[in-house]
Coordinates of C-alpha atoms in Angstrom, one line a residue:
X18 CA 0.0 0.0 0.0
X19 CA 0.9 3.7 -0.1
X20 CA 0.2 6.7 2.0
X21 CA -1.3 10.0 0.8
X22 CA -2.4 13.2 2.5
X23 CA -6.1 13.7 3.3
X24 CA -8.2 16.4 5.0
X25 CA -10.8 15.3 7.5
X26 CA -13.9 17.2 8.4
X27 CA -16.0 15.9 11.3
X28 CA -19.5 17.2 12.1
X29 CA -22.0 16.2 14.7
X30 CA -25.6 15.5 13.8
X31 CA -28.8 14.5 15.7
X32 CA -30.7 11.5 14.4
X33 CA -34.5 11.2 14.1
X34 CA -34.6 9.5 17.5
X35 CA -32.3 12.0 19.2
X36 CA -29.2 9.9 18.8
X37 CA -25.9 11.6 18.1
X38 CA -24.3 10.9 14.8
X39 CA -20.8 11.9 13.6
X40 CA -20.3 12.5 9.9
X41 CA -16.8 12.5 8.5
X42 CA -15.7 13.8 5.1
X43 CA -12.4 12.9 3.7
X44 CA -10.7 14.9 0.9
X45 CA -7.6 13.6 -1.0
X46 CA -5.0 16.4 -0.9
X47 CA -2.5 14.7 -3.2
X48 CA -3.2 17.1 -6.2
X49 CA -3.4 20.1 -3.9
X50 CA 0.0 19.3 -2.4
X51 CA 1.5 18.8 -5.9
X52 CA 0.1 22.2 -7.0
X53 CA 1.5 23.9 -3.9
X54 CA 4.9 22.3 -4.6
X55 CA 4.8 23.5 -8.2
X56 CA 3.8 27.0 -7.3
X57 CA 6.5 27.5 -4.6
X58 CA 9.2 25.9 -6.8
X59 CA 8.1 28.4 -9.6
X60 CA 8.5 31.2 -7.1
X61 CA 11.9 30.0 -6.1
X62 CA 13.0 29.9 -9.7
X63 CA 11.6 33.4 -10.3
X64 CA 13.6 34.7 -7.3
X65 CA 16.7 33.1 -8.5
X66 CA 16.2 34.7 -12.0
X67 CA 15.5 38.1 -10.4
X68 CA 18.8 37.9 -8.4
X69 CA 20.7 37.3 -11.6
X70 CA 19.1 39.7 -14.1
X71 CA 17.3 43.0 -14.0
X72 CA 13.5 42.6 -13.5
X73 CA 12.5 43.7 -17.0
X74 CA 15.1 41.5 -18.6
X75 CA 14.0 38.5 -16.5
X76 CA 10.4 39.0 -17.6
X77 CA 11.4 39.2 -21.2
X78 CA 13.4 36.0 -21.0
X79 CA 10.4 34.2 -19.4
X80 CA 8.2 35.3 -22.3
X81 CA 10.8 34.7 -25.0
X82 CA 13.9 32.6 -24.2
X83 CA 15.7 33.9 -27.3
X84 CA 18.6 36.3 -27.4
X85 CA 18.2 39.7 -25.8
X86 CA 20.3 42.5 -27.4
X87 CA 19.5 46.2 -27.3
X88 CA 21.1 49.6 -27.9
X89 CA 20.9 52.5 -25.4
X90 CA 21.8 55.9 -26.8
X91 CA 22.8 57.3 -23.4
X92 CA 23.5 55.0 -20.5
X93 CA 25.2 56.0 -17.2
X94 CA 27.8 53.6 -16.0
X95 CA 29.8 53.5 -12.7
X96 CA 32.7 51.4 -11.5
X97 CA 33.9 51.3 -7.9
X98 CA 37.0 49.6 -6.6
X99 CA 38.4 49.1 -3.1
X100 CA 41.7 50.8 -2.8
X101 CA 44.6 48.5 -1.8
X102 CA 42.3 45.5 -1.6
X103 CA 44.8 43.0 -3.0
X104 CA 47.5 43.8 -0.4
X105 CA 44.9 43.9 2.4
X106 CA 43.2 40.6 1.5
X107 CA 46.6 38.8 1.3
X108 CA 46.9 39.4 5.0
X109 CA 43.4 38.2 5.9
X110 CA 41.9 34.8 6.3
X111 CA 39.7 33.7 3.3
X112 CA 36.6 33.7 5.4
X113 CA 37.3 37.2 6.6
X114 CA 37.6 38.5 3.0
X115 CA 34.4 36.9 1.9
X116 CA 32.5 38.2 5.0
X117 CA 33.8 41.7 4.5
X118 CA 32.9 41.9 0.8
X119 CA 29.5 40.3 1.4
X120 CA 28.6 42.8 4.1
X121 CA 29.9 45.8 2.2
X122 CA 28.4 44.8 -1.2
X123 CA 25.1 44.0 0.5
X124 CA 25.0 47.6 1.7
X125 CA 25.7 48.8 -1.9
X126 CA 23.0 46.4 -3.2
X127 CA 20.4 48.0 -1.0
X128 CA 21.3 51.5 -2.2
X129 CA 21.2 50.3 -5.8
X130 CA 17.7 49.0 -5.3
X131 CA 16.6 52.2 -3.6
X132 CA 17.6 54.3 -6.6
X133 CA 16.2 51.7 -9.1
X134 CA 19.6 51.2 -10.7
X135 CA 21.0 47.8 -11.8
X136 CA 24.1 46.1 -10.5
X137 CA 25.7 44.4 -13.5
X138 CA 28.4 42.4 -11.7
X139 CA 31.2 42.3 -9.2
X140 CA 34.7 41.2 -10.3
X141 CA 36.8 40.7 -7.2
X142 CA 36.5 43.9 -5.3
X143 CA 35.2 45.9 -8.3
X144 CA 31.5 46.8 -8.3
X145 CA 29.7 47.8 -11.5
X146 CA 26.4 49.6 -11.7
X147 CA 24.4 51.1 -14.6
X148 CA 21.2 53.0 -15.2
X149 CA 19.9 50.6 -17.9
X150 CA 17.5 49.1 -18.5
X151 CA 15.6 52.2 -17.2
X152 CA 11.9 52.3 -16.7
X153 CA 11.8 56.1 -17.1
X154 CA 14.0 56.2 -20.2
X155 CA 15.2 59.6 -19.1
X156 CA 19.0 59.9 -19.5
X157 CA 19.1 63.1 -17.3
X158 CA 17.2 61.5 -14.5
X159 CA 19.3 58.3 -14.8
X160 CA 22.5 60.3 -14.6
X161 CA 21.3 62.1 -11.4
X162 CA 20.4 58.9 -9.7
X163 CA 23.8 57.4 -10.4
X164 CA 25.5 60.5 -9.2
X165 CA 23.4 60.3 -6.0
X166 CA 24.4 56.6 -5.7
X167 CA 28.1 57.5 -6.0
X168 CA 27.9 60.0 -3.1
X169 CA 26.0 57.4 -1.0
X170 CA 28.6 54.8 -1.7
X171 CA 31.3 57.2 -0.3
X172 CA 29.1 57.8 2.8
X173 CA 28.5 54.1 3.1
X174 CA 32.2 53.2 3.2
X175 CA 32.7 56.0 5.8
X176 CA 30.0 54.5 8.0
X177 CA 31.4 51.0 7.5
X178 CA 34.8 52.2 8.7
X179 CA 33.2 53.7 11.8
X180 CA 31.8 50.3 12.5
X181 CA 34.9 48.4 11.6
X182 CA 37.8 50.8 12.0
X183 CA 40.5 48.1 11.7
X184 CA 39.7 47.7 7.9
X185 CA 40.1 51.5 7.0
X186 CA 38.6 50.9 3.6
X187 CA 38.5 53.5 0.8
X188 CA 36.8 53.6 -2.6
X189 CA 37.9 54.9 -6.0
X190 CA 34.9 55.6 -8.2
X191 CA 34.6 56.4 -11.9
X192 CA 31.5 57.3 -14.0
X193 CA 30.7 58.1 -17.6
X194 CA 27.7 58.5 -19.9
X195 CA 27.3 57.4 -23.5
X196 CA 25.9 54.9 -26.0
X197 CA 26.2 51.2 -25.1
X198 CA 25.0 47.8 -26.4
X199 CA 23.4 45.6 -23.7
X200 CA 22.3 42.0 -23.7
X201 CA 22.2 38.6 -22.1
X202 CA 25.1 36.3 -23.0
X203 CA 25.7 32.6 -22.3
X204 CA 23.6 29.6 -21.6
X205 CA 25.1 28.7 -18.2
X206 CA 25.6 31.2 -15.5
X207 CA 24.5 33.9 -17.9
X208 CA 24.4 37.5 -17.1
X209 CA 23.2 40.9 -18.4
X210 CA 26.2 42.9 -19.5
X211 CA 27.2 46.1 -21.3
X212 CA 29.7 46.8 -24.1
X213 CA 31.0 50.0 -25.8
X214 CA 33.5 52.7 -25.5
X215 CA 31.4 54.4 -22.8
X216 CA 31.8 51.4 -20.6
X217 CA 35.6 51.3 -21.1
X218 CA 35.8 55.0 -20.4
X219 CA 33.9 54.7 -17.1
X220 CA 36.3 52.0 -16.1
X221 CA 39.3 54.3 -16.9
X222 CA 37.7 57.0 -14.8
X223 CA 37.8 54.7 -11.9
X224 CA 41.4 53.4 -12.4
X225 CA 42.8 56.9 -12.9
X226 CA 40.8 58.4 -10.1
X227 CA 41.6 59.5 -6.5
X228 CA 40.6 57.5 -3.4
X229 CA 37.5 58.8 -1.7
X230 CA 36.3 60.7 -4.8
X231 CA 34.1 59.9 -7.8
X232 CA 35.8 61.0 -11.0
X233 CA 33.5 61.7 -14.0
X234 CA 33.8 62.7 -17.7
X235 CA 32.6 66.0 -19.2
X236 CA 29.7 64.0 -20.6
X237 CA 28.4 63.4 -17.0
X238 CA 28.8 67.1 -16.1
X239 CA 26.8 68.2 -19.2
X240 CA 24.1 65.6 -18.6
X241 CA 23.7 66.3 -14.9
X242 CA 23.4 70.0 -15.6
X243 CA 22.9 72.3 -12.7
X244 CA 21.7 69.6 -10.3
X245 CA 25.2 68.8 -9.1
X246 CA 28.4 70.8 -8.2
X247 CA 31.5 69.4 -9.8
X248 CA 35.2 70.1 -9.1
X249 CA 37.2 70.6 -12.2
X250 CA 40.3 68.3 -12.1
X251 CA 41.7 69.3 -15.4
X252 CA 43.3 67.3 -18.2
X253 CA 44.8 63.9 -17.4
X254 CA 46.3 61.2 -19.5
X255 CA 43.9 58.3 -19.6
X256 CA 45.1 54.9 -20.8
X257 CA 43.8 54.1 -24.2
X258 CA 42.1 57.4 -24.5
X259 CA 44.9 60.0 -24.3
X260 CA 44.3 63.4 -22.8
X261 CA 40.8 63.9 -21.2
X262 CA 39.1 66.6 -19.2
X263 CA 37.8 65.2 -16.0
X264 CA 35.8 66.3 -12.9
X265 CA 34.9 65.2 -9.4
X266 CA 31.4 65.0 -8.0
X267 CA 31.4 67.5 -5.2
X268 CA 27.8 67.7 -4.0
X269 CA 24.3 68.4 -5.0
X270 CA 23.6 71.9 -6.0
X271 CA 20.4 71.7 -4.0
X272 CA 21.2 69.7 -0.9
X273 CA 19.3 66.5 -0.8
X274 CA 20.4 63.7 1.4
X275 CA 20.7 60.3 -0.1
X276 CA 19.2 57.0 1.0
X277 CA 21.5 56.9 4.0
X278 CA 20.1 60.2 5.2
X279 CA 16.6 58.8 5.3
X280 CA 15.2 61.6 3.1
X281 CA 15.0 59.9 -0.2
X282 CA 13.6 56.5 0.4
X283 CA 12.0 55.3 -2.8
X284 CA 9.2 52.8 -2.5
X285 CA 8.2 52.9 -6.2
X286 CA 7.1 49.2 -6.1
X287 CA 3.8 50.4 -4.6
X288 CA 3.2 52.4 -7.7
X289 CA 3.5 49.4 -10.0
X290 CA 0.7 47.1 -11.1
X291 CA 1.3 43.5 -10.5
X292 CA 3.8 44.1 -7.7
X293 CA 3.8 40.5 -6.6
X294 CA 6.9 39.6 -8.6
X295 CA 8.6 42.8 -7.4
X296 CA 7.9 41.8 -3.8
X297 CA 9.1 38.3 -4.4
X298 CA 12.4 39.6 -5.7
X299 CA 13.0 41.1 -2.3
X300 CA 13.4 37.6 -0.9
X301 CA 16.6 35.7 -1.2
X302 CA 16.5 32.2 -2.8
X303 CA 17.2 30.7 0.6
X304 CA 14.3 32.5 2.2
X305 CA 12.0 31.2 -0.6
X306 CA 13.1 27.6 -0.1
X307 CA 12.5 28.0 3.6
X308 CA 9.0 29.2 2.9
X309 CA 8.6 26.1 0.6
X310 CA 9.6 23.8 3.5
X311 CA 7.2 25.5 5.9
X312 CA 4.3 25.4 3.5
X313 CA 4.8 21.8 2.7
X314 CA 5.1 20.8 6.4
X315 CA 1.7 22.5 7.0
X316 CA 0.0 20.3 4.5
X317 CA 0.6 17.1 6.5
X318 CA 0.2 16.4 10.2
X319 CA 1.7 13.1 11.3
X320 CA 3.3 10.5 9.1
X321 CA 2.0 7.0 9.1
X322 CA 0.2 7.6 12.4
X323 CA -3.5 7.1 13.1
X324 CA -3.6 10.0 15.5
X325 CA -2.9 13.7 14.8
X326 CA -4.3 15.4 17.9
X327 CA -7.9 16.0 19.0
X328 CA -10.6 17.0 16.5
X329 CA -13.6 18.9 17.6
X330 CA -16.9 19.6 16.0
X331 CA -16.5 21.1 12.5
X332 CA -12.7 20.9 12.8
X333 CA -10.5 19.9 9.9
X334 CA -7.2 18.1 10.1
X335 CA -4.8 16.6 7.7
X336 CA -3.4 13.1 8.0
X337 CA -0.8 11.2 6.1
X338 CA -2.0 7.8 7.3
X339 CA -5.2 5.9 8.2
X340 CA -8.4 7.8 8.3
X341 CA -11.9 7.2 9.7
X342 CA -14.7 6.6 7.3
X343 CA -18.4 5.8 7.8
X344 CA -19.4 2.2 7.0
X345 CA -23.1 1.3 7.3
X346 CA -24.5 2.4 10.7
X347 CA -21.1 2.2 12.5
X348 CA -17.7 3.7 12.2
X349 CA -14.6 1.6 11.2
X350 CA -11.0 2.4 10.6
X351 CA -9.8 2.0 7.0
X352 CA -6.6 2.9 5.3
X353 CA -7.7 4.6 2.1
X354 CA -4.2 5.1 1.0
X355 CA -3.6 1.4 0.2

């Protein structure tokens, strides 16, 4: 024989002669349990996809698994690198290195989400963020959000050093704006990536920058307009580019604290229709799998046992073993799962 989950409903009735009768209804939950498993597994897969790709790209891949390639006429790109990380990490235990990067990058991830930007990837201690794909499709607004993000990164690393002064970390940040090609590449461990001269220039802005500052190109200054104050650095020699005029982000022209100042908390998910998927993306894969385990455990009470606690009038309980069914005028025990 085999076992299967059932739901029992027990009700008390009065017979024509005043006798008390108990009516028991049994419902096979096998299909319901399978449907629940399928739904939660689907949710876990969606969460995994949302942690790998931007939401809009993930939705497009679900609808059409073909290649995704698109051109953006003006994207904002930022690179950030931990100064002296190679030397510092060589003196640390591997576990310490991973824990430090995980905690720091998790802080950056939260800021990225709050500005509705997209983290492209991390390479070692390098952190890459872009404004595309952008829901607003407004290059000016995209540039402003990335400039805000850069300032918040600098503040975040300062706060991190206050909490962990023995690390004394510092960031070198570079930013540029320009046309890029973006798409999803690979069939295994695929990722959404960007290509183009604008991307290479943003990387050069970081590598030729100064610790604790965000160096930007003239294209960023022109696109940001009067919303930010920039410090003119002058002409510098950039590898592969020659002489370039560069600037540093100084501050906002009109003071506006970033996410860390608790005055620009964006909760735009509430403005979206069908926010279920967006809310799901806030959970990690491990949290989703934990929810799956809890949900499945609630569909069965007991395992191979003929008792699962007391059942009162009109109560319902779920069993994974023998159940009680009515047979003629009496009650007998029968294993319906066999």
